[in-house]
Short mmCIF file of C-alpha atoms in Angstrom, two decimals:
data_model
loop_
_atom_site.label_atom_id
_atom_site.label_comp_id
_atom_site.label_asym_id
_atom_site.label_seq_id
_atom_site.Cartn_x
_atom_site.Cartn_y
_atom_site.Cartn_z
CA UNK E 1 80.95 16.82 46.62
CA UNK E 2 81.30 14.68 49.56
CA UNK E 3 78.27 14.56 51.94
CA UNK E 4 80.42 14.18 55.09
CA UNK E 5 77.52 10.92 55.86
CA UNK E 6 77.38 8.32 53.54
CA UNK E 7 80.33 6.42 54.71
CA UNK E 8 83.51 5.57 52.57
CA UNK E 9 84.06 1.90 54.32
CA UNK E 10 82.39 -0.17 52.22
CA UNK E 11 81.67 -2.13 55.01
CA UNK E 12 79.57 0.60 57.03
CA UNK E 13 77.07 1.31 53.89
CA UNK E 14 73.97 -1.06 54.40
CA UNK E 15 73.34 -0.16 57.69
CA UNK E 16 73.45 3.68 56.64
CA UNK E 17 71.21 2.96 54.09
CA UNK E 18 68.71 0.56 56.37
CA UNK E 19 69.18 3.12 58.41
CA UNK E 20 67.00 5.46 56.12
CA UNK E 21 64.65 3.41 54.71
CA UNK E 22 60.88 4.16 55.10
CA UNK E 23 58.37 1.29 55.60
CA UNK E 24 57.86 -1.26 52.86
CA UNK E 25 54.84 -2.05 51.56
CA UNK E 26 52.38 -5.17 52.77
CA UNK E 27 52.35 -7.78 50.29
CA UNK E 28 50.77 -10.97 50.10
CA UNK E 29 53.19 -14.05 49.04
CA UNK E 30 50.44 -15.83 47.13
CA UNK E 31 49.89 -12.89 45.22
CA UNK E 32 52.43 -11.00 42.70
CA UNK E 33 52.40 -8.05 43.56
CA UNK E 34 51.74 -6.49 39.97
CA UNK E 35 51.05 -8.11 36.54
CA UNK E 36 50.66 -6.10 33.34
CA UNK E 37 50.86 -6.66 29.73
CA UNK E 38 53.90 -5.06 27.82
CA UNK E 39 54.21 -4.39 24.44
CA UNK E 40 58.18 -5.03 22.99
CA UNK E 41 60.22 -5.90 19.82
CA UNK E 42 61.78 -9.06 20.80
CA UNK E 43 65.37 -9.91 19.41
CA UNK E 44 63.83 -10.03 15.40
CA UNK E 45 62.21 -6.23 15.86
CA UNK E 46 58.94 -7.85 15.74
CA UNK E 47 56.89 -6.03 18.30
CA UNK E 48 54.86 -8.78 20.45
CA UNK E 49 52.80 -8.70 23.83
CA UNK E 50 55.10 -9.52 26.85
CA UNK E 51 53.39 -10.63 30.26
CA UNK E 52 55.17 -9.17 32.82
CA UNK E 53 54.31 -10.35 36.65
CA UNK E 54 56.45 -8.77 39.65
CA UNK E 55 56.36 -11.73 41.93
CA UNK E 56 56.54 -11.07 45.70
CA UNK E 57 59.38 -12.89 47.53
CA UNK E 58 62.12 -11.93 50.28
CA UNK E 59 64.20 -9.09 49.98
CA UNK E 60 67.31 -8.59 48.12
CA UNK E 61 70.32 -9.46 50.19
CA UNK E 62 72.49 -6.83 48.29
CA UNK E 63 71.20 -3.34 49.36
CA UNK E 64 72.20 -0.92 46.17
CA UNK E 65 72.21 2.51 47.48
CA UNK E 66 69.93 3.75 44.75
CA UNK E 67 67.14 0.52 44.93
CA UNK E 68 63.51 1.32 45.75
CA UNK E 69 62.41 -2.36 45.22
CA UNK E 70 62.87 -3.76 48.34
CA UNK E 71 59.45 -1.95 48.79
CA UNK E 72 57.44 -5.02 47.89
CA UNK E 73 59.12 -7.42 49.14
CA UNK E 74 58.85 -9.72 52.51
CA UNK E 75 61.01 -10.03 55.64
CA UNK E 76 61.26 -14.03 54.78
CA UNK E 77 61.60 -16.40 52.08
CA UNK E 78 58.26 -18.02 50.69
CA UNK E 79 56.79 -21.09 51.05
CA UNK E 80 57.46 -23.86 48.76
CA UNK E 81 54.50 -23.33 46.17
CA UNK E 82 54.14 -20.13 46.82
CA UNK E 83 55.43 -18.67 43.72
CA UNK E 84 53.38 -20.99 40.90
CA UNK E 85 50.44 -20.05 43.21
CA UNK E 86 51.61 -16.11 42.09
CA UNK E 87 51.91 -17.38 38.64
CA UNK E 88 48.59 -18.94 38.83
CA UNK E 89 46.57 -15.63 39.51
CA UNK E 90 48.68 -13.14 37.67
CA UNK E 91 48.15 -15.27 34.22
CA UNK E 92 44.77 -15.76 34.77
CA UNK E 93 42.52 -13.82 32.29
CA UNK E 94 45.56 -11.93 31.39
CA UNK E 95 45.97 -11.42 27.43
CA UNK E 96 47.96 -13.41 24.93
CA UNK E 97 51.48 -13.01 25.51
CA UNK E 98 54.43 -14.67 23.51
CA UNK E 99 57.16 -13.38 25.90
CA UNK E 100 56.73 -13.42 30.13
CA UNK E 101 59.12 -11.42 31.92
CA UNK E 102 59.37 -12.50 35.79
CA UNK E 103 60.95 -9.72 38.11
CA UNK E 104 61.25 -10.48 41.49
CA UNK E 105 63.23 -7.14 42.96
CA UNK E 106 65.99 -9.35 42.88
CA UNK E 107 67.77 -12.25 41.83
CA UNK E 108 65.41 -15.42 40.37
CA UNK E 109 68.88 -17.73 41.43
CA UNK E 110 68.94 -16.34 44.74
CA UNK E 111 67.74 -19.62 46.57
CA UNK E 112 66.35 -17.36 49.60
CA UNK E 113 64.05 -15.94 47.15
CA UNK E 114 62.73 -18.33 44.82
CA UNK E 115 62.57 -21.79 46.34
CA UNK E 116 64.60 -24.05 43.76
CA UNK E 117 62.27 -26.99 44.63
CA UNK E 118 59.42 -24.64 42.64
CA UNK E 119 61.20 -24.52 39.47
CA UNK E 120 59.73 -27.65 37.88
CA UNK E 121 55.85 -26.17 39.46
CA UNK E 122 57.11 -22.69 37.58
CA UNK E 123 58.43 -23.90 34.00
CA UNK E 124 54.77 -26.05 34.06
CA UNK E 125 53.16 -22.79 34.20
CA UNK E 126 55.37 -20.88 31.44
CA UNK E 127 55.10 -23.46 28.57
CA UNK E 128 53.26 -21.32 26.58
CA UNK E 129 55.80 -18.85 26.42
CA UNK E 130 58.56 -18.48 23.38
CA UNK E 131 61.02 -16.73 25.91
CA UNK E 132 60.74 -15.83 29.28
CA UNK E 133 63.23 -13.27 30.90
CA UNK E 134 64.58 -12.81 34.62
CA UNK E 135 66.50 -10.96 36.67
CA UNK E 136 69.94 -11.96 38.60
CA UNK E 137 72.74 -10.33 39.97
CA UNK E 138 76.32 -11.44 38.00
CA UNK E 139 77.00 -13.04 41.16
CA UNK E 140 74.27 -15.49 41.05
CA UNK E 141 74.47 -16.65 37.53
CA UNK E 142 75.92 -20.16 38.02
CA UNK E 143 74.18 -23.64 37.62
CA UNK E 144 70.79 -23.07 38.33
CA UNK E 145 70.71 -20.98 35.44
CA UNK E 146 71.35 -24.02 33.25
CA UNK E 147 68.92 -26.08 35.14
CA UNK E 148 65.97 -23.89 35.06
CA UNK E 149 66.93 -23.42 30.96
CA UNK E 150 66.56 -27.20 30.44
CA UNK E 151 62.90 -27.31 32.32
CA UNK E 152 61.28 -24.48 30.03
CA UNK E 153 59.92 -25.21 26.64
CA UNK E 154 61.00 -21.21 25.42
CA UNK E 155 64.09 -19.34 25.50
CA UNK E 156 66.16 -17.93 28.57
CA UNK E 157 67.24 -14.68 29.09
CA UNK E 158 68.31 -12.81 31.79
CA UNK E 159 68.53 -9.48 32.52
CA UNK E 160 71.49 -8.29 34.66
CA UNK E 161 71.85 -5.14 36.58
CA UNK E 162 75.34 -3.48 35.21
CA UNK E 163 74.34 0.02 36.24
CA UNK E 164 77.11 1.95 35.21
CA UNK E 165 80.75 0.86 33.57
CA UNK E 166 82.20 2.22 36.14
CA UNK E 167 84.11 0.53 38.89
CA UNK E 168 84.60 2.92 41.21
CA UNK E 169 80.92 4.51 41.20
CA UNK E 170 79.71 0.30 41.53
CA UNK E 171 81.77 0.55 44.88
CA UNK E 172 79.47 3.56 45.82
CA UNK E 173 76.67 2.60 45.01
CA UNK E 174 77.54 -0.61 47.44
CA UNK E 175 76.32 -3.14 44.00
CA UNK E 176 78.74 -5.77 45.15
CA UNK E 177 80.09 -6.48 42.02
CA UNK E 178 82.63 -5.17 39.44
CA UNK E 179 83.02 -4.56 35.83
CA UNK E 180 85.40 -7.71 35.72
CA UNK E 181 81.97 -9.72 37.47
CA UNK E 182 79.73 -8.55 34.89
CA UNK E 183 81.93 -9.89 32.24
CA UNK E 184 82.55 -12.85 33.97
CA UNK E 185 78.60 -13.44 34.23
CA UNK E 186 77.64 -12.34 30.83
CA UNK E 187 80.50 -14.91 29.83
CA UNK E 188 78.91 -17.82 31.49
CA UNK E 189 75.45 -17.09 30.15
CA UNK E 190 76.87 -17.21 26.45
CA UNK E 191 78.60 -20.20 27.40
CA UNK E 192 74.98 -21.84 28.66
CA UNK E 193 73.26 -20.72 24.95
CA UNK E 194 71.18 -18.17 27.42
CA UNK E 195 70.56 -14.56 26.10
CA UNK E 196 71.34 -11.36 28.63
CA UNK E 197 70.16 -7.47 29.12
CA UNK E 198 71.42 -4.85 30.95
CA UNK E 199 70.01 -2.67 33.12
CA UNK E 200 71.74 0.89 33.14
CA UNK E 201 71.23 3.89 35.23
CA UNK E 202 70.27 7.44 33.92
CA UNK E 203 71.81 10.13 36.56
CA UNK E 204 72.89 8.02 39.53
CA UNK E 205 74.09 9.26 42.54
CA UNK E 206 77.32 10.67 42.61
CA UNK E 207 76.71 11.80 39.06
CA UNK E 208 76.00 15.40 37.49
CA UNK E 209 73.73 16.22 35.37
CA UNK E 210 76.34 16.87 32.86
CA UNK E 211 78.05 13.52 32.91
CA UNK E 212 74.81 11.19 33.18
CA UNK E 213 74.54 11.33 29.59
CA UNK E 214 77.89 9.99 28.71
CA UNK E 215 78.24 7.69 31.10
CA UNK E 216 74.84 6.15 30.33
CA UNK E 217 75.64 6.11 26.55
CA UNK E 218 79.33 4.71 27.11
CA UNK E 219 77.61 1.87 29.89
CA UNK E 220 75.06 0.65 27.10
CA UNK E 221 78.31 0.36 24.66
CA UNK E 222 79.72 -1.80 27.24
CA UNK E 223 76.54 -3.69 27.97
CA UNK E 224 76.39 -4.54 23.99
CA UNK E 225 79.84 -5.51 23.84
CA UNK E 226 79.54 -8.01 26.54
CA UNK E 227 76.51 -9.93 24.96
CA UNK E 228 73.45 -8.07 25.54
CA UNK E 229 71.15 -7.98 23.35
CA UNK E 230 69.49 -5.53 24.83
CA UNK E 231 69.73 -2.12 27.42
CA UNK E 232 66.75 -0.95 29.60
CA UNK E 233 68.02 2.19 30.88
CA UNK E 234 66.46 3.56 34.09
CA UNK E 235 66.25 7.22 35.22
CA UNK E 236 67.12 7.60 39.33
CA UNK E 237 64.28 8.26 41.09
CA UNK E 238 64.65 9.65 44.59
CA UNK E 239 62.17 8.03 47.36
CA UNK E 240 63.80 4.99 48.96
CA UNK E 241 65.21 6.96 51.79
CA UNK E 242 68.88 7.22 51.31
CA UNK E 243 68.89 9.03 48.00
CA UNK E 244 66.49 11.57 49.69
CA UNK E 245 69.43 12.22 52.34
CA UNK E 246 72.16 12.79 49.30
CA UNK E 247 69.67 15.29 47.50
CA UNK E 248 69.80 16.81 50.73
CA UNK E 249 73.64 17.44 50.08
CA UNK E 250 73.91 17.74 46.77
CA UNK E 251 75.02 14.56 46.33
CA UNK E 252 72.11 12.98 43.84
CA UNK E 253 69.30 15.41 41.92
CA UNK E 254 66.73 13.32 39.85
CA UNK E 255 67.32 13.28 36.18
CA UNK E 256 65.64 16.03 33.67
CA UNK E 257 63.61 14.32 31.12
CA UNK E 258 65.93 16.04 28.51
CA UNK E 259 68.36 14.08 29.70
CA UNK E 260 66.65 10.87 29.64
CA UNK E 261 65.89 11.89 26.24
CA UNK E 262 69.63 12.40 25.01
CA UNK E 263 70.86 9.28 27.16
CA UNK E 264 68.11 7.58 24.80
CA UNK E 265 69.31 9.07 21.84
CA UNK E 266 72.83 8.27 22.23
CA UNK E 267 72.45 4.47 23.49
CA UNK E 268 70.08 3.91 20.56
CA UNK E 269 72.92 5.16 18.07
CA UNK E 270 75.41 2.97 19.25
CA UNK E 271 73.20 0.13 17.50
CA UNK E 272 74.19 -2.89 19.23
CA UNK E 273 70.72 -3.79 20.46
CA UNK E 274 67.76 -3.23 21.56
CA UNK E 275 67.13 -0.11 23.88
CA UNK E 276 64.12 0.55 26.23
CA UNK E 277 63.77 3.49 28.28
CA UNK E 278 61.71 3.23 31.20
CA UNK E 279 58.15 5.09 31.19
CA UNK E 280 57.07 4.54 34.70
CA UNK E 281 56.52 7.70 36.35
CA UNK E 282 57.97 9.74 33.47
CA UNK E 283 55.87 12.32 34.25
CA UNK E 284 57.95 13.50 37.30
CA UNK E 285 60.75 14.38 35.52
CA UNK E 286 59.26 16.90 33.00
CA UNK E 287 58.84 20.53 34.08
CA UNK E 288 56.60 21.50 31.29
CA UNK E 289 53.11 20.17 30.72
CA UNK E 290 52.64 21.81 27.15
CA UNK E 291 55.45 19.24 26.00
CA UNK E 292 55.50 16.41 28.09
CA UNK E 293 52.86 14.54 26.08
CA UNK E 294 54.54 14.80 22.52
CA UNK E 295 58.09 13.72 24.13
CA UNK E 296 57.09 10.76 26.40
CA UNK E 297 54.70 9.59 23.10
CA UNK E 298 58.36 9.90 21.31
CA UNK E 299 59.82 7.62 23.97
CA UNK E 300 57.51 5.04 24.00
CA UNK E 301 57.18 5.00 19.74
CA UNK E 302 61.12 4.60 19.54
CA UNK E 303 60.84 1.92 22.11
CA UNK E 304 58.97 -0.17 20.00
CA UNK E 305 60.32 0.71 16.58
CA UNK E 306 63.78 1.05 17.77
CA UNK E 307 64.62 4.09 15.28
CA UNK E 308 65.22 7.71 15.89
CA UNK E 309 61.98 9.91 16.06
CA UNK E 310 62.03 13.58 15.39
CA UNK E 311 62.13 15.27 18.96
CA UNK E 312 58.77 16.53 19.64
CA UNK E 313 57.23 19.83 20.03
CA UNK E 314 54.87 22.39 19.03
CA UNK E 315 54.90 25.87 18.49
CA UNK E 316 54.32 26.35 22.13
CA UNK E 317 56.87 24.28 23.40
CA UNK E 318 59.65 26.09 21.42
CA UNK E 319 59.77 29.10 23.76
CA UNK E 320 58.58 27.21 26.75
CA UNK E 321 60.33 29.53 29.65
CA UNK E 322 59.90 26.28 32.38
CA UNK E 323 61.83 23.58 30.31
CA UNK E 324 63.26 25.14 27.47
CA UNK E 325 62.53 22.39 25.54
CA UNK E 326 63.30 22.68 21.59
CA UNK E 327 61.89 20.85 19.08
CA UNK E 328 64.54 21.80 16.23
CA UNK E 329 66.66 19.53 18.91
CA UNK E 330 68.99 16.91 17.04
CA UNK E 331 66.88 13.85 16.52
CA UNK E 332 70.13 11.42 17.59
CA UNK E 333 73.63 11.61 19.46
CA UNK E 334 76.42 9.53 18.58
CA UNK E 335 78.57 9.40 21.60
#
């Protein structure tokens, strides 16, 4: 349906959506905002600890209609020194790690974001690290990927936001880029010897419940045939404001964890990577405590062993009237 409000000019479409924002949170920009330590099979399927520090910078400057991250994140760019300053407190005391992912609820190459003249400071700091992954929009990737690359002692990889392989539903969701841009990007990194993953949505706006599971699968299929070597998806969460105003029309309903499940199942089977689903807040999209244990321990097994696991259950669970979940369920979907 078409909510009669979320305007069809591209143009018009970040002011609606500043428009319906709530407050962001207060951060500190000599602290990262989180830091935790991640468990992941890295490109041989050995599973190794990965640091992972959410660094607190300016704000995206492309608003995505579905983003919550602009939550912690400040009005203006940081200082110079700033960010190794982050780095500083996040890795101290924190466990060995082989891998160090650094998200920044946006692009690492955006120059408003992460002061250039810190790269040197921040490449110091990661030396103990075999591979260390970012995050940039397709539009970004260009030659301060290849400069940053030659300062670290590990590998680069980046981790792009492709969404959905869809053009027309990128337009929507005001992304600012294209299938054609992604391409071009994920080009350019295998051009530079620098290693990509996608990001893909599970049930974005605009999409039914029935066709989230397809498009996910066929988006990861894309992903993997454009280089990456690996496909976090993400379910939708509402919460940021303007996909609270299109559940109010019918125009975006969070994704059931069945379907998060069976988007999982199906990108896994394509086998052209690695495939993460995304546990945080999980919780919220299960109906059914007496089987929401069993299935999000199923998640997070086949996320590090990166085979199909028996869908979960008990005898409870198998005539569970609030999610009729099944546990006889197929344990994989080829798509």
């Amino acid at each position: 349906m078409t909510d009669g409000r979320y305007p069809g000019a591209a143009g018009d479409r970040d002011a609606w959506i500043l428009a319906r924002r709530p407050e962001r949170n207060r951060i500190d920009e000599n602290r990262a905002y989180a830091a935790l330590l991640e468990a992941e099979p890295g490109p041989d399927g050995v599973v190794r600890n990965v640091a992972t520090v959410f660094l607190s910078n300016r704000e995206c400057p492309y608003r995505c209609l579905m983003c919550d991250l602009w939550k912690n994140t400040l009005p203006e760019r940081v200082r110079p020194g700033a960010i190794p300053r982050q780095l500083d407190a996040a890795l101290a005391g924190m466990p060995d790690a082989t891998a160090i992912k650094l998200y920044n609820a946006g692009s690492f190459f955006d120059a408003k974001a992460i002061p250039p003249e810190d790269f040197a400071a921040i490449a110091q700091r990661l030396r103990a690290f075999e591979r260390v992954i970012v995050e940039c929009h397709p539009a970004l990737v260009g030659p301060p990927v290849e400069r940053f690359r030659d300062l670290i002692d590990g590998a680069l990889e980046v981790a792009m936001g492709l969404e959905v392989a869809d053009d027309d539903l990128l337009a929507r969701l005001n992304k600012r880029m294209t299938l054609a841009s992604y391409v071009d990007a994920a080009r350019k990194l295998r051009r530079m010897g620098v290693a990509s993953r996608a990001f893909v949505l599970v049930q974005p706006p605009f999409v039914t419940p029935g066709r989230a599971v397809p498009l996910a699968v066929a988006s990861a299929r894309f992903a993997f045939a454009h280089g990456a070597g690996a496909v976090s998806l993400i379910p939708v969460r509402a919460g940021n404001g303007a996909l609270d105003a299109l559940a109010a029309v019918g125009d975006f309903t969070e994704p059931s964890l069945a379907t998060i499940e069976d988007a999982f199942d199906g990108a896994l089977a394509q086998g052209g990577g690695r495939v993460f689903t995304d546990v945080w807040d999980l919780e919220r999209f299960s109906s059914c405590p007496v089987c929401f244990g069993a299935r999000a321990g199923r998640i997070r097994e086949m996320n590090l062993s990166q085979r199909p696991v028996p869908r979960a259950g008990s005898a409870a669970c198998a005539a569970c009237a609030a999610c009729g979940h099944a546990p006889a369920a197929r344990t994989s979907m080829g798509a």
